[in-house]
Coordinates of C-alpha atoms in Angstrom, one line a residue:
Chain A
X513 CA -0.3 -0.1 -0.3
X514 CA 2.9 2.1 0.8
X515 CA 4.8 1.7 -2.1
X516 CA 1.4 2.2 -4.3
X517 CA 1.2 5.9 -2.6
X518 CA 4.7 6.1 -3.2
X519 CA 4.5 5.6 -7.1
X520 CA 1.2 7.3 -7.8
X521 CA 2.8 10.9 -6.3
X522 CA 5.8 10.1 -8.3
X523 CA 3.1 10.0 -11.1
X524 CA 1.7 13.0 -10.5
X525 CA 5.2 14.8 -10.0
X526 CA 5.9 13.6 -13.3
X527 CA 2.8 14.6 -14.9
X528 CA 3.3 17.7 -13.0
X529 CA 6.5 18.7 -14.7
X530 CA 5.7 17.8 -18.1
X531 CA 2.5 19.1 -18.1
X532 CA 3.8 22.5 -19.4
X533 CA 4.8 20.9 -22.9
X534 CA 1.6 19.2 -23.3
X535 CA -0.3 22.8 -22.8
X536 CA 1.2 25.4 -24.8
X537 CA -1.8 27.6 -24.0
X538 CA -0.5 30.9 -22.2
X539 CA -3.8 31.3 -20.1
X540 CA -4.0 27.6 -18.6
X541 CA -0.5 28.1 -17.7
X542 CA -1.2 31.9 -16.2
X543 CA -4.3 29.9 -14.1
X544 CA -1.4 26.8 -13.1
X545 CA 1.2 30.1 -11.6
X546 CA -0.8 31.9 -10.0
X547 CA -2.2 28.3 -8.2
X548 CA 1.2 28.2 -7.2
X549 CA 1.9 31.6 -6.4
X550 CA -1.3 30.9 -3.5
X551 CA -0.6 27.5 -2.9
X552 CA 2.8 28.7 -1.6
X553 CA 1.4 31.7 0.3
X554 CA -1.6 29.2 2.0
X555 CA 1.1 26.2 2.8
X556 CA 3.1 29.0 4.7
X557 CA 0.1 30.1 6.4
X558 CA -0.9 27.1 7.3
X559 CA 2.3 26.6 9.6
X560 CA 1.5 29.8 11.6
X561 CA -2.1 29.5 11.5
X562 CA -2.9 25.8 11.1
X563 CA -0.9 24.0 13.1
X564 CA 0.2 26.6 15.8
X565 CA -3.1 27.9 16.0
X566 CA -2.2 31.7 15.3
X567 CA -4.8 33.0 13.1
X568 CA -2.8 35.5 11.4
X569 CA -5.0 38.4 9.2
X570 CA -2.3 40.2 8.2
X571 CA 0.1 38.0 6.1
X572 CA -0.7 40.4 3.1
X573 CA 2.5 42.5 5.1
X574 CA 4.5 39.7 4.1
X575 CA 3.5 39.1 0.8
X576 CA 3.7 43.1 0.2
X577 CA 7.2 43.1 1.7
X578 CA 9.1 40.4 -0.4
X579 CA 7.0 42.3 -3.4
X580 CA 8.2 45.5 -2.8
X581 CA 11.7 44.1 -1.8
X582 CA 12.3 42.4 -5.1
X583 CA 10.6 45.1 -7.4
X584 CA 12.1 48.2 -5.9
X585 CA 15.6 46.7 -6.2
X586 CA 15.0 46.3 -10.1
X587 CA 12.9 49.4 -10.2
X588 CA 15.5 51.3 -8.7
X589 CA 19.1 49.5 -9.0
X590 CA 18.5 47.2 -12.0
X591 CA 19.4 44.0 -9.6
X592 CA 18.7 40.7 -11.6
X593 CA 15.3 38.8 -10.4
X594 CA 17.5 36.0 -9.3
X595 CA 18.8 38.2 -6.5
X596 CA 15.4 40.1 -6.1
X597 CA 13.5 36.2 -5.4
X598 CA 16.2 36.0 -2.8
X599 CA 16.1 39.0 -1.2
X600 CA 12.4 39.4 -1.1
X601 CA 11.5 36.7 1.3
X602 CA 14.8 37.6 3.6
X603 CA 13.0 40.9 3.9
X604 CA 9.8 39.7 5.0
X605 CA 11.7 37.7 7.4
X606 CA 13.6 41.2 8.7
X607 CA 10.2 42.7 8.6
X608 CA 8.5 39.5 10.9
X609 CA 11.0 39.9 13.6
X610 CA 9.6 43.7 15.2
X611 CA 5.9 42.0 13.9
X612 CA 6.4 38.5 16.1
X613 CA 7.5 40.6 19.1
X614 CA 4.5 43.3 18.9
X615 CA 1.9 40.4 17.9
X616 CA 2.8 37.3 20.1
X617 CA 2.2 39.3 23.1
X618 CA -1.5 39.0 22.4
X619 CA -3.9 35.7 21.8
X620 CA -6.9 34.2 19.9
X621 CA -8.9 37.4 18.5
X622 CA -6.8 40.2 19.7
X623 CA -3.6 38.4 17.8
X624 CA -5.5 38.4 14.9
X625 CA -6.9 42.0 15.1
X626 CA -3.2 43.3 16.0
X627 CA -1.9 41.4 12.7
X628 CA -4.9 43.0 10.6
X629 CA -4.0 46.8 12.0
X630 CA -0.2 45.3 11.2
X631 CA -1.1 44.3 7.7
X632 CA -3.0 47.5 6.7
X633 CA -0.3 49.8 8.7
X634 CA 2.4 48.5 5.9
X635 CA -0.6 49.1 3.0
X636 CA -0.8 52.8 4.4
X637 CA 2.8 53.3 4.7
X638 CA 4.3 52.1 1.2
X639 CA 1.4 53.8 -0.6
X640 CA 3.0 57.6 1.7
X641 CA 6.6 56.6 1.7
X642 CA 8.8 58.5 -0.4
X643 CA 10.5 55.7 -2.6
X644 CA 8.3 53.3 -3.3
X645 CA 6.0 55.7 -6.0
X646 CA 3.0 55.9 -3.9
X647 CA -0.1 54.5 -4.8
X648 CA 0.9 54.5 -8.6
X649 CA 2.4 51.6 -8.1
X650 CA 5.5 50.0 -9.7
X651 CA 6.1 48.7 -13.0
X652 CA 9.6 47.1 -14.0
X653 CA 10.7 45.3 -17.3
X654 CA 10.7 41.9 -16.7
X655 CA 14.1 40.3 -17.4
X656 CA 12.1 36.6 -18.2
X657 CA 8.7 37.0 -19.6
X658 CA 8.5 33.1 -20.9
X659 CA 5.4 31.8 -18.8
X660 CA 7.3 28.5 -19.1
X661 CA 10.5 30.0 -16.9
X662 CA 7.7 30.9 -14.3
X663 CA 5.7 27.7 -14.1
X664 CA 8.9 25.6 -13.5
X665 CA 9.9 28.2 -10.7
X666 CA 6.8 28.3 -8.6
X667 CA 6.5 24.3 -9.2
X668 CA 10.1 24.8 -7.5
X669 CA 9.1 27.1 -4.5
X670 CA 6.1 24.9 -3.9
X671 CA 7.5 22.0 -3.4
X672 CA 10.3 23.4 -1.1
X673 CA 7.8 25.0 0.8
X674 CA 5.4 22.3 1.6
X675 CA 8.8 20.3 2.2
X676 CA 10.3 22.4 4.6
X677 CA 6.8 23.0 6.4
X678 CA 6.8 19.0 6.0
X679 CA 9.7 18.8 7.9
X680 CA 9.3 21.4 10.8
X681 CA 5.7 19.9 11.2
X682 CA 7.1 16.7 12.0
X683 CA 10.2 17.5 14.0
X684 CA 9.9 18.5 17.6
X685 CA 9.1 21.9 16.9
X686 CA 5.6 20.7 14.9
X687 CA 4.6 18.9 17.9
X688 CA 5.4 21.4 20.1
X689 CA 3.5 24.3 18.1
X690 CA 0.0 21.8 18.2
X691 CA 0.6 21.7 21.9
X692 CA 0.3 25.3 21.9
X693 CA -2.8 25.4 19.5
X694 CA -4.5 23.3 21.8
X695 CA -4.1 24.8 24.8
X696 CA -1.2 27.4 25.2
X697 CA -1.4 27.5 29.0
X698 CA -0.8 23.8 29.2
X699 CA 2.5 24.1 26.9
X700 CA 3.4 26.9 29.1
X701 CA 3.3 24.7 32.1
X702 CA 4.9 22.4 30.5
X703 CA 8.0 24.0 30.2
X704 CA 7.7 24.9 26.2
X705 CA 8.8 28.5 25.5
X706 CA 5.7 29.2 23.6
X707 CA 6.6 32.6 22.1
X708 CA 9.6 31.7 21.0
X709 CA 7.8 28.6 19.1
X710 CA 5.7 31.1 17.7
X711 CA 8.1 32.8 16.3
X712 CA 10.0 29.9 14.9
X713 CA 6.8 29.1 13.4
X714 CA 6.4 32.9 12.1
X715 CA 10.0 33.0 10.3
X716 CA 9.4 30.4 7.9
X717 CA 6.0 31.5 7.2
X718 CA 6.9 35.1 6.6
X719 CA 9.9 33.8 4.1
X720 CA 7.7 31.9 2.0
X721 CA 4.9 34.3 1.9
X722 CA 7.4 36.7 1.3
X723 CA 9.1 34.1 -1.6
X724 CA 5.6 34.0 -3.0
X725 CA 5.5 37.8 -3.0
X726 CA 8.9 38.1 -5.1
X727 CA 7.5 35.6 -7.6
X728 CA 4.3 37.2 -8.2
X729 CA 6.2 40.8 -8.8
X730 CA 8.4 39.5 -11.4
X731 CA 5.8 37.1 -12.8
X732 CA 3.0 40.2 -13.2
X733 CA 5.8 43.3 -13.2
X734 CA 3.3 45.6 -11.5
X735 CA 2.3 45.9 -8.2
X736 CA 1.0 48.9 -6.2
X737 CA 0.1 48.8 -2.5
X738 CA -3.4 48.4 -2.9
X739 CA -3.3 45.5 -5.0
X740 CA 0.2 43.3 -2.6
X741 CA -1.2 44.4 0.7
X742 CA -4.9 44.5 -0.1
X743 CA -6.9 43.0 3.2
X744 CA -9.1 41.1 1.6
X745 CA -8.0 40.0 -1.8
X746 CA -4.9 38.7 -0.1
X747 CA -4.8 38.3 4.1
X748 CA -8.2 37.0 4.0
X749 CA -8.0 35.0 0.9
X750 CA -5.1 33.0 2.0
X751 CA -7.3 32.1 5.1
X752 CA -9.9 31.0 2.8
X753 CA -7.6 28.9 0.5
X754 CA -6.5 26.8 4.0
X755 CA -9.9 26.5 5.2
X756 CA -11.4 25.4 1.9
X757 CA -8.0 23.1 1.6
X758 CA -8.0 21.9 4.8
X759 CA -6.2 23.8 8.2
X760 CA -3.0 21.5 9.3
X761 CA -2.6 19.0 6.6
X762 CA 0.3 18.9 4.1
X763 CA -1.4 19.8 0.7
X764 CA -4.4 21.1 1.8
X765 CA -3.6 24.5 1.1
X766 CA -2.4 23.5 -2.6
X767 CA -5.9 21.7 -3.0
X768 CA -7.5 25.0 -1.6
X769 CA -5.8 27.4 -4.1
X770 CA -6.1 24.9 -7.2
X771 CA -10.3 25.1 -6.5
X772 CA -10.0 28.4 -5.1
X773 CA -8.2 30.0 -8.7
X774 CA -10.0 27.5 -10.9
X775 CA -13.5 28.4 -9.2
X776 CA -12.6 32.2 -9.7
X777 CA -11.7 31.7 -12.9
X778 CA -14.5 30.0 -14.2
X779 CA -17.2 32.6 -12.1
X780 CA -15.0 35.8 -14.2
X781 CA -15.7 34.3 -17.3
X782 CA -19.6 32.8 -17.2
X783 CA -21.1 35.2 -14.5
X784 CA -19.9 38.4 -15.5
X785 CA -20.4 40.9 -12.8
X786 CA -21.9 38.7 -10.0
X787 CA -18.8 36.4 -9.9
X788 CA -17.9 37.8 -6.4
X789 CA -21.5 37.2 -5.3
X790 CA -21.4 33.7 -6.5
X791 CA -18.0 33.3 -4.7
X792 CA -19.3 35.0 -1.4
X793 CA -22.1 32.3 -1.1
X794 CA -19.9 29.7 -1.9
X795 CA -17.5 30.9 1.0
X796 CA -20.6 31.0 3.2
X797 CA -21.4 27.5 2.3
X798 CA -18.2 25.9 2.8
X799 CA -17.5 27.3 6.1
X800 CA -20.9 26.2 7.4
X801 CA -20.6 22.7 5.7
X802 CA -16.9 21.9 5.5
X803 CA -15.3 23.6 8.5
X804 CA -12.3 21.6 8.2
X805 CA -11.9 21.6 4.2
X806 CA -11.7 19.3 1.8
X807 CA -8.6 17.4 2.7
X808 CA -9.6 17.9 6.7
X809 CA -12.7 16.4 5.8
X810 CA -12.1 13.4 3.7
X811 CA -12.2 10.6 6.1
X812 CA -15.7 12.4 6.4
X813 CA -16.3 11.9 2.9
X814 CA -15.4 8.7 2.8
X815 CA -17.2 7.4 5.3
X816 CA -20.3 9.0 3.9
X817 CA -19.6 7.1 0.4
X818 CA -18.7 3.8 2.3
X819 CA -21.8 4.3 4.0
X820 CA -24.0 4.4 0.8
X821 CA -22.1 1.5 -0.7
X822 CA -22.7 -0.6 2.3
X823 CA -26.6 0.2 1.8
X824 CA -26.7 -0.8 -1.6
X825 CA -24.8 -4.0 -0.8
X826 CA -27.3 -4.6 1.7
X827 CA -25.3 -4.3 4.9
X828 CA -26.7 -3.6 8.4
X829 CA -24.3 -1.1 10.1
X830 CA -23.8 -2.4 13.5
Chain B
X777 CA -5.5 78.9 18.0
X778 CA -8.8 78.4 15.6
X779 CA -7.2 75.9 13.5
X780 CA -6.6 73.7 15.8
X781 CA -10.2 74.7 18.2
X782 CA -12.3 73.9 14.4
X783 CA -9.5 70.3 14.3
X784 CA -10.8 69.3 17.7
X785 CA -14.5 70.1 17.4
X786 CA -14.7 68.3 14.1
X787 CA -13.2 65.5 15.2
X788 CA -15.4 65.2 18.4
X789 CA -18.5 65.8 16.0
X790 CA -17.3 62.8 13.7
X791 CA -16.1 60.9 16.2
X792 CA -19.7 60.9 18.0
X793 CA -20.9 59.2 14.8
X794 CA -18.3 56.5 14.5
X795 CA -19.1 55.6 18.0
X796 CA -22.4 54.9 16.9
X797 CA -21.4 52.3 14.1
X798 CA -18.8 50.9 16.9
X799 CA -21.8 50.5 19.8
X800 CA -23.4 48.3 17.6
X801 CA -19.9 46.4 17.0
X802 CA -19.0 46.0 20.5
X803 CA -22.7 44.7 21.7
X804 CA -22.0 41.8 18.8
X805 CA -18.4 41.8 19.8
X806 CA -19.1 41.6 23.6
X807 CA -21.8 38.9 23.7
X808 CA -20.7 36.7 20.7
X809 CA -17.1 37.0 21.8
X810 CA -16.8 36.9 17.5
X811 CA -15.1 39.5 15.4
X812 CA -18.1 40.5 12.8
X813 CA -15.7 41.6 9.6
X814 CA -19.4 42.3 8.1
X815 CA -20.5 45.1 10.2
X816 CA -19.0 48.0 8.3
X817 CA -21.0 46.1 5.1
X818 CA -24.0 46.7 7.3
X819 CA -23.5 50.4 7.6
X820 CA -22.9 50.2 3.9
X821 CA -26.2 48.4 3.4
X822 CA -28.3 51.1 6.0
X823 CA -26.8 54.2 4.1
X824 CA -28.1 52.6 0.8
X825 CA -31.7 52.1 2.1
X826 CA -31.5 55.8 3.4
X827 CA -30.1 57.1 0.0
X828 CA -33.0 55.0 -2.0
X829 CA -35.7 56.7 0.5
X830 CA -34.1 59.8 -0.1
X831 CA -33.2 59.7 -3.9
X832 CA -37.0 57.8 -4.6
X833 CA -39.0 59.5 -2.5
X834 CA -37.4 62.6 -0.9
X835 CA -37.4 61.4 2.8
X836 CA -34.7 63.3 4.6
X837 CA -31.8 60.9 5.3
X838 CA -32.6 62.0 9.4
X839 CA -36.2 60.4 9.0
X840 CA -34.9 57.6 6.5
X841 CA -33.2 56.4 8.9
X842 CA -35.8 55.3 11.1
X843 CA -36.5 52.9 7.8
X844 CA -33.2 52.0 7.3
X845 CA -33.1 50.8 11.6
X846 CA -35.7 48.4 11.3
X847 CA -34.7 47.1 7.8
X848 CA -31.1 46.2 8.6
X849 CA -32.2 44.7 12.7
X850 CA -34.3 42.4 10.7
X851 CA -31.6 41.2 8.1
X852 CA -29.3 40.9 11.6
X853 CA -31.8 38.6 12.9
X854 CA -31.6 36.1 9.8
X855 CA -28.1 36.6 9.5
X856 CA -27.6 35.6 13.1
X857 CA -30.2 32.8 13.3
X858 CA -29.8 31.2 10.1
X859 CA -26.1 31.5 9.9
X860 CA -23.4 32.5 13.1
X861 CA -25.6 30.6 15.5
X862 CA -25.7 27.1 13.4
X863 CA -21.8 27.6 13.4
X864 CA -21.0 27.9 17.4
X865 CA -22.8 23.9 16.9
X866 CA -19.6 22.6 14.3
X867 CA -16.9 21.6 15.8
X868 CA -13.5 22.8 14.0
X869 CA -9.9 23.0 14.4
X870 CA -9.9 27.0 14.7
X871 CA -12.7 29.1 16.3
X872 CA -12.1 31.4 14.2
X873 CA -14.1 29.9 11.5
X874 CA -16.4 32.2 12.9
X875 CA -15.0 35.2 11.5
X876 CA -14.8 34.3 8.1
X877 CA -18.2 33.5 8.1
X878 CA -18.4 37.0 8.5
X879 CA -16.0 37.5 5.7
X880 CA -18.5 35.7 3.5
X881 CA -21.1 37.7 4.6
X882 CA -19.9 40.7 3.8
X883 CA -18.7 39.5 0.2
X884 CA -22.7 38.8 -0.3
X885 CA -23.8 41.9 1.1
X886 CA -21.2 44.4 -0.6
X887 CA -21.6 42.7 -4.1
X888 CA -25.5 42.7 -4.1
X889 CA -25.4 46.4 -3.5
X890 CA -22.6 46.3 -6.3
X891 CA -25.2 44.7 -8.7
X892 CA -27.7 46.9 -7.5
X893 CA -26.3 50.7 -7.6
X894 CA -22.8 50.1 -9.7
X895 CA -19.8 51.0 -8.2
X896 CA -20.4 54.4 -8.8
X897 CA -19.7 57.3 -6.3
X898 CA -23.1 58.6 -4.8
X899 CA -24.0 61.1 -2.6
X900 CA -27.1 63.2 -1.1
X901 CA -27.7 66.6 -1.5
X902 CA -29.9 68.5 1.2
X903 CA -30.6 72.0 1.8
X904 CA -28.6 72.1 4.7
X905 CA -25.6 70.0 3.3
X906 CA -23.3 73.1 2.7
X907 CA -24.7 75.2 5.5
X908 CA -22.1 76.0 8.0
X909 CA -22.4 77.4 11.5
X910 CA -19.4 79.8 12.7
X911 CA -18.4 79.8 16.5
X912 CA -16.0 82.7 17.1
X913 CA -13.7 82.2 13.6
X914 CA -14.4 78.2 13.5
X915 CA -16.8 77.0 10.6
X916 CA -18.8 74.0 11.6
X917 CA -20.8 71.9 9.2
X918 CA -24.9 71.7 10.4
X919 CA -25.2 68.2 8.9
X920 CA -22.2 67.1 11.5
X921 CA -24.0 69.0 14.8
X922 CA -27.0 67.6 13.9
X923 CA -25.5 64.3 13.5
X924 CA -23.1 63.9 16.6
X925 CA -27.0 64.7 18.8
X926 CA -28.7 62.1 17.5
X927 CA -25.6 59.7 17.4
X928 CA -25.3 61.2 21.3
X929 CA -29.2 60.5 21.7
X930 CA -29.6 56.9 20.5
X931 CA -26.0 56.5 22.8
X932 CA -27.9 57.3 25.9
X933 CA -30.9 55.3 25.0
X934 CA -29.6 52.3 24.5
X935 CA -27.4 52.5 27.8
X936 CA -30.9 53.3 29.5
X937 CA -32.2 50.0 27.4
X938 CA -29.4 48.0 28.7
X939 CA -29.7 48.9 32.2
X940 CA -33.4 49.5 33.0
X941 CA -35.3 46.8 30.9
X942 CA -35.6 42.8 31.1
X943 CA -34.3 42.5 27.6
X944 CA -31.1 44.8 28.5
X945 CA -30.3 42.8 31.2
X946 CA -30.3 39.8 29.8
X947 CA -28.0 40.8 27.0
X948 CA -25.9 42.1 29.7
X949 CA -25.6 38.8 31.2
X950 CA -25.4 36.7 28.3
X951 CA -21.9 39.2 27.4
X952 CA -20.9 38.8 31.1
X953 CA -21.4 34.6 31.0
X954 CA -23.2 32.5 29.1
X955 CA -23.6 29.7 30.4
X956 CA -24.5 31.1 33.9
X957 CA -27.1 33.3 32.2
X958 CA -28.9 30.0 30.0
X959 CA -28.9 28.7 34.2
X960 CA -30.7 31.9 35.1
X961 CA -33.5 31.9 32.3
X962 CA -32.3 33.6 29.8
X963 CA -33.1 31.9 26.2
X964 CA -29.5 32.9 25.2
X965 CA -30.0 32.3 21.5
X966 CA -33.1 34.3 21.2
X967 CA -30.9 37.1 23.3
X968 CA -28.0 36.6 20.3
X969 CA -30.3 37.2 17.5
X970 CA -31.9 40.3 19.4
X971 CA -28.3 41.8 19.8
X972 CA -27.3 40.9 16.4
X973 CA -30.4 43.1 15.3
X974 CA -29.6 45.9 17.5
X975 CA -26.0 46.3 16.7
X976 CA -27.2 46.0 12.9
X977 CA -30.1 48.9 13.5
X978 CA -27.5 50.9 15.4
X979 CA -24.7 50.6 12.5
X980 CA -27.8 51.7 10.0
X981 CA -28.5 54.9 12.4
X982 CA -24.7 55.9 12.2
X983 CA -24.5 55.1 8.1
X984 CA -27.7 57.2 8.0
X985 CA -26.0 60.0 9.9
X986 CA -22.7 60.0 7.9
X987 CA -24.6 60.1 4.6
X988 CA -24.9 63.5 4.0
X989 CA -20.9 64.4 5.1
X990 CA -19.8 60.8 3.1
X991 CA -19.4 59.7 -0.8
X992 CA -21.3 56.5 -1.4
X993 CA -20.2 52.8 -2.6
X994 CA -20.4 49.6 -1.9
X995 CA -16.5 49.1 -0.5
X996 CA -17.2 52.0 1.8
X997 CA -18.0 49.4 4.1
X998 CA -14.2 48.1 4.9
X999 CA -13.7 51.8 6.3
X1000 CA -16.6 51.4 8.8
X1001 CA -15.3 48.2 9.7
X1002 CA -11.4 49.3 10.4
X1003 CA -12.8 52.3 12.5
X1004 CA -15.4 50.7 14.4
X1005 CA -12.7 47.3 15.7
X1006 CA -9.9 50.1 16.7
X1007 CA -12.6 52.0 18.4
X1008 CA -14.1 48.8 20.2
X1009 CA -10.8 48.0 21.6
X1010 CA -9.9 51.4 22.3
X1011 CA -13.2 51.1 24.8
X1012 CA -12.6 47.6 25.7
X1013 CA -15.2 44.8 24.0
X1014 CA -18.6 44.8 25.5
X1015 CA -18.3 48.2 26.6
X1016 CA -21.1 51.2 25.7
X1017 CA -19.7 53.7 27.2
X1018 CA -15.8 53.0 26.5
X1019 CA -17.1 52.8 22.8
X1020 CA -18.5 56.4 23.3
X1021 CA -15.7 57.8 24.5
X1022 CA -13.3 55.3 22.5
X1023 CA -15.0 57.0 19.2
X1024 CA -14.5 61.0 20.2
X1025 CA -10.7 59.6 20.7
X1026 CA -10.4 58.1 17.3
X1027 CA -12.4 61.1 15.9
X1028 CA -9.9 63.5 17.2
X1029 CA -6.7 61.6 16.5
X1030 CA -7.9 61.3 13.0
X1031 CA -8.8 65.1 13.1
X1032 CA -5.4 66.1 14.7
X1033 CA -3.4 63.6 12.1
X1034 CA -5.2 65.1 9.0
X1035 CA -4.8 68.6 9.8
X1036 CA -1.1 68.5 11.5
X1037 CA 0.7 65.3 10.2
X1038 CA -0.5 64.8 6.4
X1039 CA -4.1 63.3 4.7
X1040 CA -2.3 60.6 3.5
X1041 CA -1.2 59.3 7.0
X1042 CA -5.0 60.4 8.8
X1043 CA -5.9 56.4 9.1
X1044 CA -2.4 55.3 9.7
X1045 CA -2.7 57.3 13.3
X1046 CA -6.3 55.3 14.1
X1047 CA -4.0 52.1 13.3
X1048 CA -1.2 52.9 15.7
X1049 CA -3.2 54.0 18.6
X1050 CA -5.4 50.5 17.8
X1051 CA -1.8 48.4 18.0
X1052 CA -0.7 50.6 21.4
X1053 CA -3.8 50.3 23.4
X1054 CA -4.1 46.3 22.2
X1055 CA -0.6 46.2 23.4
X1056 CA -0.5 48.1 26.7
X1057 CA -4.0 48.5 27.9
X1058 CA -5.4 45.2 26.2
X1059 CA -8.8 45.8 28.1
X1060 CA -9.4 49.2 26.8
X1061 CA -10.7 52.1 28.7
X1062 CA -12.7 50.1 30.4
X1063 CA -10.2 48.4 32.2
X1064 CA -8.2 51.5 33.1
X1065 CA -11.8 52.9 34.8
X1066 CA -12.3 49.9 36.8
X1067 CA -8.9 50.3 38.3
X1068 CA -8.6 54.2 39.4

């Protein structure tokens, strides 16, 4: 069984790798690249929000800082995108240090609110700071324009993010994080330095969210503060992606990102101006009926199917 | 000095109206312990109801608010009864599910309004829109003064309602300790429904008062959600008087920031105060009053 699972995973990986050689249509590739970017942000958010239980409403701050660091370096100094994609995440980590110090003094809804405020503070700062070009945003001449390139860089970044997250979660830190989520007071009384471990979760979370931001900047070649620091379209959207896919699961955020981006596109093209409305209705329904997300509820879904089969075979459940 | 006086007075007047909106939020937050991200959207819907009353039937915004309030009361009750109450019973890993549900509700409300009214900026022009009164050398908008006094009237009425009536006392009891309230015979699901309804109605009232002063478009809700949060945290969750004081402080701080720092940093002032209060005075002004 284990071998079959491994084989299936390898097969899936091979399919994903050769996919762009088969479908050359730029639109489809564009959708997949967006899915990669959102899956990266979702996976990073999940590390802090899903496993450690620190629900952040301010991940747009890291996304935006990563994007701006990469963009501004090219805009002002003509630094190559590779350096931008390294320095973007590092800038996000640097920013996350003071944010952690401030926000982790608070718990529960207060933490969520503090992160929300911090995210908004960054948006307002980047509109008003002298070197960011304000609300006009920055437009760069992208050094690399092929979609294929971004596809593979996106894929590699996603695999890296999922790999690192998986490693952290299945190490000692991961168990500490879950214990903090389940009962912070009990964790403290067992001698776990909770604030320190929350910061251990925040740093990689900020790093990979910044990476996604830098990738996004290079790919789209235009950003402005109201796009990358947006509360509803970035901070809240990440949480939606994770909630839909499955909180505290390895592949949940990726599944969630795929479904959200594809549904979003389908709604946009078929429903016209009503697309966000349908989207909102869907969000409500998902939270009401699938509170732990698709991957999180997969056992329940399987159970429903299995029960139906049993019923069809005339089996009686004791 | 006149500039300073005018800035402060404008801040107080505006803050009084913000306070009314925030009192709705603080009630909901205090009783249900959830962050309601749809609150601004409720304000926005209330503003549209008042706007329609004005443009289609020529009803003055200050009278239109008495139509908007029951409408929003009903919407609030329905949202609470059929959506948020259901979620309390569902088991999930993160309790923040409820917050996300309110985001979904916000999206739905905003987009329904966008479908009906498009994204255009709208405004209400009444006979007194441009009128000002002069106080020494300071000029103050009449609409702001009227709005402020109506808002303060509502705050006082709500305070009386919460302290003198049975339903008000039940609401306060549920906010303090839901389980204990249930043991004492309080029908908690009915009370939460009423609370959400009242919160929504107050949001609508505040929105109607601000209608003659602000442009109206579907996304204006975000602005009010942010402001009500700041005020709620400033005042301490669940405290009416705290919210009233918090509103005044935010109004003054914003107004001073806009005059003396820059228009662009106006909203930043509120957020920074918000963070500082969260960090150093987590219970808001309510806890400060208790300490003294």
